[in-house]
mmCIF file of N, CA and C in Angstrom:
data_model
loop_
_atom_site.group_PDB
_atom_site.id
_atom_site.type_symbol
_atom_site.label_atom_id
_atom_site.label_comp_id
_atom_site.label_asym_id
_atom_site.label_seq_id
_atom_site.Cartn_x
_atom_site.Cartn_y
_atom_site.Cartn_z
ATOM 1 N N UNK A 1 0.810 -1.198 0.000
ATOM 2 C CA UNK A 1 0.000 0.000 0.000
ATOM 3 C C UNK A 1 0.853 1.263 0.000
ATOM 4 N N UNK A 2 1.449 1.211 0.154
ATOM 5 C CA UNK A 2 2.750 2.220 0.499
ATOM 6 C C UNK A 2 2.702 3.151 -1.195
ATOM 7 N N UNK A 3 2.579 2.430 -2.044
ATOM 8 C CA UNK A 3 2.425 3.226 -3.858
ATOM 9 C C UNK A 3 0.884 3.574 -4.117
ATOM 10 N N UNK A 4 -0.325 4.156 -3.213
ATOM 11 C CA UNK A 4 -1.419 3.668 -3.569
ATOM 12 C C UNK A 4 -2.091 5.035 -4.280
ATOM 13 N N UNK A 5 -2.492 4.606 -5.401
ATOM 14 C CA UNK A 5 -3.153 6.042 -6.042
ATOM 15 C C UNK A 5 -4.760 5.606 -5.961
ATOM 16 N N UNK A 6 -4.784 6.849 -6.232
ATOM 17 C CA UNK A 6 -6.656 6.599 -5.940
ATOM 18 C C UNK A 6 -7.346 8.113 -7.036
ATOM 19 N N UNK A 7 -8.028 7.237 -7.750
ATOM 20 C CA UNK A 7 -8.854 8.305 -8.733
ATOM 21 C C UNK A 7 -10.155 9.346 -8.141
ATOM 22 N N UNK A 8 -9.938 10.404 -7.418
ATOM 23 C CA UNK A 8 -10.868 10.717 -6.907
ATOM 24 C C UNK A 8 -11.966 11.687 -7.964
ATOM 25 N N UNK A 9 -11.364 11.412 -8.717
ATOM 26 C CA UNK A 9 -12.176 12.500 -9.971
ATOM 27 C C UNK A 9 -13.422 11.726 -10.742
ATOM 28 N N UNK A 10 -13.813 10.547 -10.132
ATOM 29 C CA UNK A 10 -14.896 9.751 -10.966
ATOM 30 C C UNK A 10 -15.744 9.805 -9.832
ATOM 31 N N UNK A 11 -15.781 11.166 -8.361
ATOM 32 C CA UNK A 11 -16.322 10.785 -7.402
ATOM 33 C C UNK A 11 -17.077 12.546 -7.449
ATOM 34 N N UNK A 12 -18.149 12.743 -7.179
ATOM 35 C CA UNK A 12 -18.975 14.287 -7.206
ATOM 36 C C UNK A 12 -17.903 14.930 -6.457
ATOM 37 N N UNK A 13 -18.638 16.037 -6.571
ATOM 38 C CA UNK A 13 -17.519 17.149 -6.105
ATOM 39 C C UNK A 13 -17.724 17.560 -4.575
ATOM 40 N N UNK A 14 -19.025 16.867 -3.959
ATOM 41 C CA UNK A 14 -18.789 17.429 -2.095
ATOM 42 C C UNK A 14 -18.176 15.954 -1.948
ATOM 43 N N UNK A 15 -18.176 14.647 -2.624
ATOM 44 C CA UNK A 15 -17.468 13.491 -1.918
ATOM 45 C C UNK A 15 -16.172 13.962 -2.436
ATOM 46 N N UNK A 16 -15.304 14.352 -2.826
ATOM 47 C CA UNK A 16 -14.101 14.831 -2.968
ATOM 48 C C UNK A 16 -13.467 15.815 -1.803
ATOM 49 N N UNK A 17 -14.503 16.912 -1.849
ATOM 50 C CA UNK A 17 -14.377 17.518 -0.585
ATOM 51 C C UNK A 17 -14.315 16.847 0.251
ATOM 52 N N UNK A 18 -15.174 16.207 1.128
ATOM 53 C CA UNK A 18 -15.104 15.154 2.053
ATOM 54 C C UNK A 18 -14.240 14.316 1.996
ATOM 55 N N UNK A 19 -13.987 13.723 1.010
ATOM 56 C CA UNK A 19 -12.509 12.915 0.974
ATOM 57 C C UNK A 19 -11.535 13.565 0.898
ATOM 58 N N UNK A 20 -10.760 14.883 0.661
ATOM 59 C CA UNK A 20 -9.779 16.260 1.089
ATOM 60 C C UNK A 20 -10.400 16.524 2.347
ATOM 61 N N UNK A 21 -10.931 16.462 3.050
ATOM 62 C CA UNK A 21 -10.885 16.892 4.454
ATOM 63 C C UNK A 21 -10.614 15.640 5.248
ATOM 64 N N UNK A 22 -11.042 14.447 5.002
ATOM 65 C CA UNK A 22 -10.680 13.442 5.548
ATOM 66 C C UNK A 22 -9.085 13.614 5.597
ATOM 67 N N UNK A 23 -8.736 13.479 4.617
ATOM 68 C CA UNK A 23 -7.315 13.418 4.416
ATOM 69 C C UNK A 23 -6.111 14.328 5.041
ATOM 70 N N UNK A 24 -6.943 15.805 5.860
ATOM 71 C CA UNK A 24 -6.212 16.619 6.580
ATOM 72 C C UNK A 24 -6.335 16.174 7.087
ATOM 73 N N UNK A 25 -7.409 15.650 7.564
ATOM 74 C CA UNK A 25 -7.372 15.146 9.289
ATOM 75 C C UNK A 25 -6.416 14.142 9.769
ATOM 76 N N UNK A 26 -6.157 13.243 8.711
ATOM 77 C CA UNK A 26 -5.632 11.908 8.936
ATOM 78 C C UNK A 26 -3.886 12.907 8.800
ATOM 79 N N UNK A 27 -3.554 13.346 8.134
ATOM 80 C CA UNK A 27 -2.386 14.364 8.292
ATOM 81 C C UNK A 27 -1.927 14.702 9.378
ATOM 82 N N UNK A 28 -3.171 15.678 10.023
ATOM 83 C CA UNK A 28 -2.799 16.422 11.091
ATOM 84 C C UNK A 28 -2.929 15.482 12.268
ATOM 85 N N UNK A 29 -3.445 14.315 12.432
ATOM 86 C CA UNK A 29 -3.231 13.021 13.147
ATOM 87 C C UNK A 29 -2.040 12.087 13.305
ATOM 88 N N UNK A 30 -1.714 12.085 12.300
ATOM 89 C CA UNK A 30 -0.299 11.004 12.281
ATOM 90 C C UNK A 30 0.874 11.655 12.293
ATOM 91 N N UNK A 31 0.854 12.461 11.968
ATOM 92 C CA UNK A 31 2.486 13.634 11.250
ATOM 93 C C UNK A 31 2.374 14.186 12.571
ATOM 94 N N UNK A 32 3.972 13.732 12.792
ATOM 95 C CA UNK A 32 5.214 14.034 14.062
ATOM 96 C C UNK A 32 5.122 15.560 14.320
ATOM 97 N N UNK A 33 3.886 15.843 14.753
ATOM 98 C CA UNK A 33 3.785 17.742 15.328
ATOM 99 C C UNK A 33 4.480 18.208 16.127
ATOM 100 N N UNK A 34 4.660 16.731 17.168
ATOM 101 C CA UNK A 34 5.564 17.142 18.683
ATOM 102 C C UNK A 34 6.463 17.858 18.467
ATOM 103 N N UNK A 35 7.769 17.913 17.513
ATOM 104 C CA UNK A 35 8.834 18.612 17.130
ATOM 105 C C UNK A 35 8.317 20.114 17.451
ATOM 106 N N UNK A 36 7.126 20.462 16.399
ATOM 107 C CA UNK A 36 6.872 21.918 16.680
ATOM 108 C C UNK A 36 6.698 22.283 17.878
ATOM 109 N N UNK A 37 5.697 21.683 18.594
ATOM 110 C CA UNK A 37 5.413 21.968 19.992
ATOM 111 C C UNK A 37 7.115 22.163 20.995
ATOM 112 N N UNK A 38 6.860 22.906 21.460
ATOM 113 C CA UNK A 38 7.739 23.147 22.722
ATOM 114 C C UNK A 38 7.123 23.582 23.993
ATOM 115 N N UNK A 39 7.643 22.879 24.470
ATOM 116 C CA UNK A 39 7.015 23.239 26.527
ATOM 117 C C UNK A 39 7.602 24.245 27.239
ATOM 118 N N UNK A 40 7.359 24.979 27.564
ATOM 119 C CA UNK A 40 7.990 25.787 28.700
ATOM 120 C C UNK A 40 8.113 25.419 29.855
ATOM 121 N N UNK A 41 9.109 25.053 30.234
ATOM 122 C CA UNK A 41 9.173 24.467 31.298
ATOM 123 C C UNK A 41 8.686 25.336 32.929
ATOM 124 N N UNK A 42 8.851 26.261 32.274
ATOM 125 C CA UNK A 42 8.132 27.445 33.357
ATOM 126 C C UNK A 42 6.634 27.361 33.705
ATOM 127 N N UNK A 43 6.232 26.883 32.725
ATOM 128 C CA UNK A 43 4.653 26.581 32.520
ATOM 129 C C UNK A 43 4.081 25.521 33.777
ATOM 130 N N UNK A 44 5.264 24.661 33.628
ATOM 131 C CA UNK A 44 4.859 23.242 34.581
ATOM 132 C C UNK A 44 5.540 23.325 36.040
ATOM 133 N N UNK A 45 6.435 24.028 36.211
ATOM 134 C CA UNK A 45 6.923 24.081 37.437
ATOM 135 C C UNK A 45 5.739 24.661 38.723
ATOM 136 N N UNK A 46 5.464 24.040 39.460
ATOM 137 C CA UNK A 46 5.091 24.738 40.427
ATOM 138 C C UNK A 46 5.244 26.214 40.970
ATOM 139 N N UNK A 47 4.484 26.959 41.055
ATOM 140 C CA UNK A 47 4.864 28.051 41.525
ATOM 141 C C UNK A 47 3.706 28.300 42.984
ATOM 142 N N UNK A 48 3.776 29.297 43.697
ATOM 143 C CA UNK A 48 3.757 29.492 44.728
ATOM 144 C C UNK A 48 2.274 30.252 45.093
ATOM 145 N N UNK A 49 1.527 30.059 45.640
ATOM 146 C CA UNK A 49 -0.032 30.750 45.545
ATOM 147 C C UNK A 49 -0.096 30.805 47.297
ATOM 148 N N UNK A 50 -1.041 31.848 47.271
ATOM 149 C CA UNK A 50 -1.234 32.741 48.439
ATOM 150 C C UNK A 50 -2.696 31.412 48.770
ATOM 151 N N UNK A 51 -2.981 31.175 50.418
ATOM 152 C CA UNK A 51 -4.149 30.413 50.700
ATOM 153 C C UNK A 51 -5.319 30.817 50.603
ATOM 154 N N UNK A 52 -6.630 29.674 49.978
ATOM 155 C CA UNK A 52 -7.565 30.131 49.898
ATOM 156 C C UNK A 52 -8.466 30.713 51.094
ATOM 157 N N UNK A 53 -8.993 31.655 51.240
ATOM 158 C CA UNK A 53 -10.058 32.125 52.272
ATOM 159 C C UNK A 53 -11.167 32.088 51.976
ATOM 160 N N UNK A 54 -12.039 31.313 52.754
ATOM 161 C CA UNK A 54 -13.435 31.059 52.085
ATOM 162 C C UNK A 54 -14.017 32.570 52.262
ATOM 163 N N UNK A 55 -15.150 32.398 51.435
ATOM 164 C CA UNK A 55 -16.026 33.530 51.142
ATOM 165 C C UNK A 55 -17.036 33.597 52.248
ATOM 166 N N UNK A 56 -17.142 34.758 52.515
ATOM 167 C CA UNK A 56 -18.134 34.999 54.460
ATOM 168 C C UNK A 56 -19.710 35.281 53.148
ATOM 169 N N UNK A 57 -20.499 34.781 53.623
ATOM 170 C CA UNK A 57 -21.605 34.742 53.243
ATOM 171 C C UNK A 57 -22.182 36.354 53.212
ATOM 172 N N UNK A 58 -22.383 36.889 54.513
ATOM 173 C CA UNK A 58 -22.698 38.185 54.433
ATOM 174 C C UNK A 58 -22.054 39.216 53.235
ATOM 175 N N UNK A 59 -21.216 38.984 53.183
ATOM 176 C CA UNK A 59 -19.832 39.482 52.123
ATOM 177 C C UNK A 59 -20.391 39.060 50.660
ATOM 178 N N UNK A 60 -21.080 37.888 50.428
ATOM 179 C CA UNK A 60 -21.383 38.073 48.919
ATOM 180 C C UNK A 60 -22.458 38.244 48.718
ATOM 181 N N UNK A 61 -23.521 38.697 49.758
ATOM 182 C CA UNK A 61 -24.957 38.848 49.416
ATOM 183 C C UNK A 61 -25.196 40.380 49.404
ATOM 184 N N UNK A 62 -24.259 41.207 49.981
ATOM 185 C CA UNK A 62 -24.081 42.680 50.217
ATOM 186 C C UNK A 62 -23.953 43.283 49.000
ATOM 187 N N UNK A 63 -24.669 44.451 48.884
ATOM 188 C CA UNK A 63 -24.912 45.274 47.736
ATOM 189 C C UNK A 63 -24.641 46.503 48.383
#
C-alpha cells in the first residue's frame, strides 16, 4: 500500500471535498507535530499561591 493512487475525480464534487478533508485530518493526526510543539518548562513548574479564604456569606450577598 505504500504506492497507492486513488482516482478521486470519478467521485462528485462534495465526496471529494469530504474525501480532502478526511485526508487533513488523517495528516494532522499522524504527522510528528511534537517537534513543533515546545514546553515551557516554566509553565509546569510549580509556583507558589497565596491560601484560599473562604467567602463569608454576608460578604457576597451585600450590595
Amino acid at each position: 500500500m505504500n504506492n497507492l493512487k486513488i482516482d478521486i475525480s470519478l467521485l462528485p464534487t462534495n465526496a471529494q471535498n469530504e474525501l480532502y478533508d478526511f485526508y487533513e485530518f488523517l495528516m494532522y493526526k499522524y504527522t510528528n507535530r511534537r517537534e513543533t510543539t515546545k514546553i515551557n518548562v516554566e509553565d509546569i513548574i510549580p509556583r507558589k499561591i497565596e491560601p484560599f479564604e473562604p467567602l463569608n456569606r454576608k460578604d457576597i450577598y451585600e450590595r
